[in-house]
Each structure stands twice: as structure tokens, then as C-alpha cells.
């Protein structure tokens, strides 16, 4: 129900927002940068609501073996669903190292239950980093070919407000 479930019930879906990014994006930035057009906003109806975030990231690295790329989930300007601090390690939600042939791609899913405690509009987005300087490529394989044997994918973010 739109107004949530009865007191003590919990788990009712109040609203759903979604975005799909089907175009190509790349960055060789050695610091986290936002992926243009890959974000979704939602305005919770209650401070007690939780936001269930579901993300599918289709990506590759333009580098050769040993070139790393990472991404992270961000609420407004705060990184969430990331690993603990460990020395100089990059705190990320996911990532990989480049391997394989020209059609190689990775697919990552994120399911995260967030507690933003606000009724103001919030934006969820994905940021990417290429710490070795090899491009992080969204929706396109290692080989930037337009040949019929290669593919281009789409990545998605869906957020659902659920009653507590």
C-alpha cells in the first residue's frame, strides 16, 4: 500500500524509482568520478523508511592484465555499501582486474538496504575509478569495436522505499 503497511507490519513497498543507462561511458580518472546520467532520485515519505537499492553494473577495463577498475555506490555525496578501511586500499563496492579477450566484460549486482533517515530528496549514483589509469568502461567490452560479434549492454539502478 502507498501509505505503508499497518503499524508493526513492516516491509510494504511505498514507491519505486528506476533508471537505465544504455549508452557508453568511460573514465581513466585515478579518483572516483560520477558516471554521467547514471543516478536516480527518491524522496522518502517518512524518516523511518528504508530504501532498498538494486544496481546492475556492466563494465570492463581497457587495460591489459593487471589493470584494475572499481566502482562504488553513493548516496548524495556519501559512499555507502563499501568495504572497511584497510591501509591504503580503495574502499569500493565492487571492481575487477582486466583479463581476457576483446569481448570481455564484467557484470556486478548490488543489493543494499539503506536507512537515510530523511524526507528530503536523495540521489543514488555509481562512481568509478581507474587507479592504474586504464579506462573504466561502462556498457562496452574491452575491445571498443562496433563489429557485429561484439555487444553493448545497459546498466540499471532501481530504488524502492519500504516501510520499516
XYZ file of C-alpha atoms in Angstrom:
164
model
C 0.000 0.000 0.000
C 1.164 3.527 -0.817
C 0.811 4.634 2.799
C 2.808 1.651 4.062
C 1.631 -1.367 5.986
C -0.121 -1.307 9.359
C 1.986 -0.493 12.419
C 4.336 -3.334 13.204
C 3.835 -4.959 9.795
C 6.917 -3.566 8.029
C 8.189 -4.275 4.559
C 5.479 -2.629 2.436
C 6.689 -1.040 -0.806
C 5.715 2.642 -0.839
C 7.318 3.838 -4.101
C 9.760 2.682 -6.776
C 12.141 4.760 -8.917
C 14.316 3.419 -11.720
C 16.881 4.499 -14.297
C 18.605 2.720 -17.153
C 21.881 3.836 -18.708
C 22.281 2.219 -22.120
C 24.934 4.485 -23.611
C 28.689 4.165 -23.300
C 30.719 5.900 -20.597
C 34.402 5.689 -19.777
C 36.838 7.299 -17.387
C 40.542 6.951 -16.827
C 40.359 9.018 -13.640
C 42.531 7.880 -10.754
C 39.987 9.290 -8.288
C 36.306 8.391 -8.006
C 34.140 10.248 -10.503
C 30.396 10.136 -11.116
C 29.098 8.277 -14.167
C 27.175 10.795 -16.252
C 23.438 10.083 -16.282
C 23.663 7.041 -14.026
C 21.701 8.132 -10.958
C 18.199 8.007 -9.555
C 16.474 10.277 -7.030
C 13.780 9.465 -4.499
C 12.033 11.475 -1.784
C 11.147 9.224 1.176
C 7.719 9.769 2.736
C 8.941 9.009 6.258
C 12.210 9.278 8.182
C 11.699 5.686 9.353
C 11.522 4.325 5.802
C 14.337 2.265 4.351
C 15.491 2.431 0.740
C 16.250 -0.854 -0.985
C 18.818 -0.168 -3.707
C 19.337 -2.615 -6.572
C 22.062 -1.955 -9.132
C 23.378 -3.831 -12.150
C 26.719 -2.523 -13.445
C 28.013 -3.867 -16.789
C 31.640 -2.836 -17.260
C 35.138 -3.627 -18.457
C 38.660 -2.263 -18.233
C 40.526 -1.017 -21.286
C 43.856 -2.085 -19.812
C 45.749 -5.308 -20.154
C 46.054 -7.895 -17.382
C 46.801 -6.242 -14.070
C 44.804 -3.058 -14.787
C 42.222 -2.566 -12.060
C 38.920 -0.670 -12.078
C 36.488 -0.168 -9.197
C 33.115 1.435 -8.543
C 31.121 2.436 -5.502
C 27.534 3.179 -4.558
C 26.955 6.734 -3.340
C 24.000 8.400 -1.597
C 24.218 12.129 -2.422
C 27.919 12.646 -1.584
C 28.337 9.750 0.882
C 29.808 6.427 -0.239
C 27.726 3.522 1.093
C 27.979 -0.274 0.755
C 31.786 -0.097 0.752
C 34.468 -2.134 2.480
C 36.199 -1.120 5.710
C 39.337 0.969 5.640
C 42.487 -1.161 5.295
C 45.716 0.765 4.912
C 45.810 2.437 1.501
C 43.228 0.108 -0.071
C 40.453 1.751 -2.098
C 37.113 1.479 -0.298
C 34.772 0.276 -3.038
C 31.510 -1.566 -3.603
C 32.996 -3.703 -6.361
C 35.557 -3.936 -9.121
C 37.867 -6.203 -11.043
C 41.125 -6.621 -12.862
C 41.295 -6.643 -16.668
C 41.649 -10.104 -18.184
C 40.626 -11.991 -21.280
C 39.939 -11.085 -24.879
C 38.397 -8.081 -26.555
C 34.810 -9.062 -25.736
C 35.470 -9.461 -22.023
C 33.010 -7.734 -19.667
C 32.075 -7.988 -16.009
C 28.586 -7.858 -14.568
C 28.099 -6.786 -10.962
C 24.912 -6.623 -8.919
C 24.404 -4.639 -5.749
C 21.552 -5.143 -3.290
C 21.738 -2.776 -0.342
C 19.178 -1.747 2.287
C 19.855 1.876 3.202
C 18.490 3.880 6.158
C 18.774 7.537 5.081
C 16.516 8.878 7.909
C 15.200 11.800 5.862
C 12.173 13.051 3.950
C 14.321 15.215 1.676
C 15.153 14.162 -1.873
C 18.190 11.877 -2.073
C 20.128 10.674 -5.097
C 21.791 7.291 -5.517
C 24.584 7.020 -8.063
C 27.576 4.998 -9.113
C 31.095 6.424 -9.169
C 34.029 4.770 -10.936
C 37.806 4.853 -10.643
C 40.681 3.527 -12.736
C 43.596 3.620 -10.270
C 46.055 2.256 -12.866
C 44.896 4.785 -15.474
C 43.286 2.188 -17.779
C 39.740 3.187 -18.717
C 36.755 2.007 -16.699
C 34.212 1.299 -19.459
C 30.510 1.132 -18.713
C 28.298 -0.903 -21.057
C 31.046 -1.789 -23.523
C 33.626 -4.576 -23.685
C 37.403 -4.268 -23.599
C 37.588 -4.031 -27.397
C 35.828 -0.816 -28.420
C 34.662 -2.479 -31.635
C 31.386 -1.844 -33.462
C 31.623 -5.213 -35.230
C 28.562 -7.458 -35.209
C 30.278 -10.026 -32.971
C 30.666 -7.537 -30.088
C 27.993 -6.146 -27.809
C 26.838 -3.102 -25.900
C 24.863 -3.578 -22.696
C 22.735 -1.492 -20.340
C 23.179 -0.818 -16.614
C 20.366 -0.132 -14.148
C 19.561 1.389 -10.757
C 16.238 0.687 -9.023
C 15.353 2.106 -5.613
C 12.325 1.158 -3.540
C 11.083 2.931 -0.439
C 9.909 0.310 2.043
C 8.130 0.864 5.331
C 10.097 -0.019 8.457
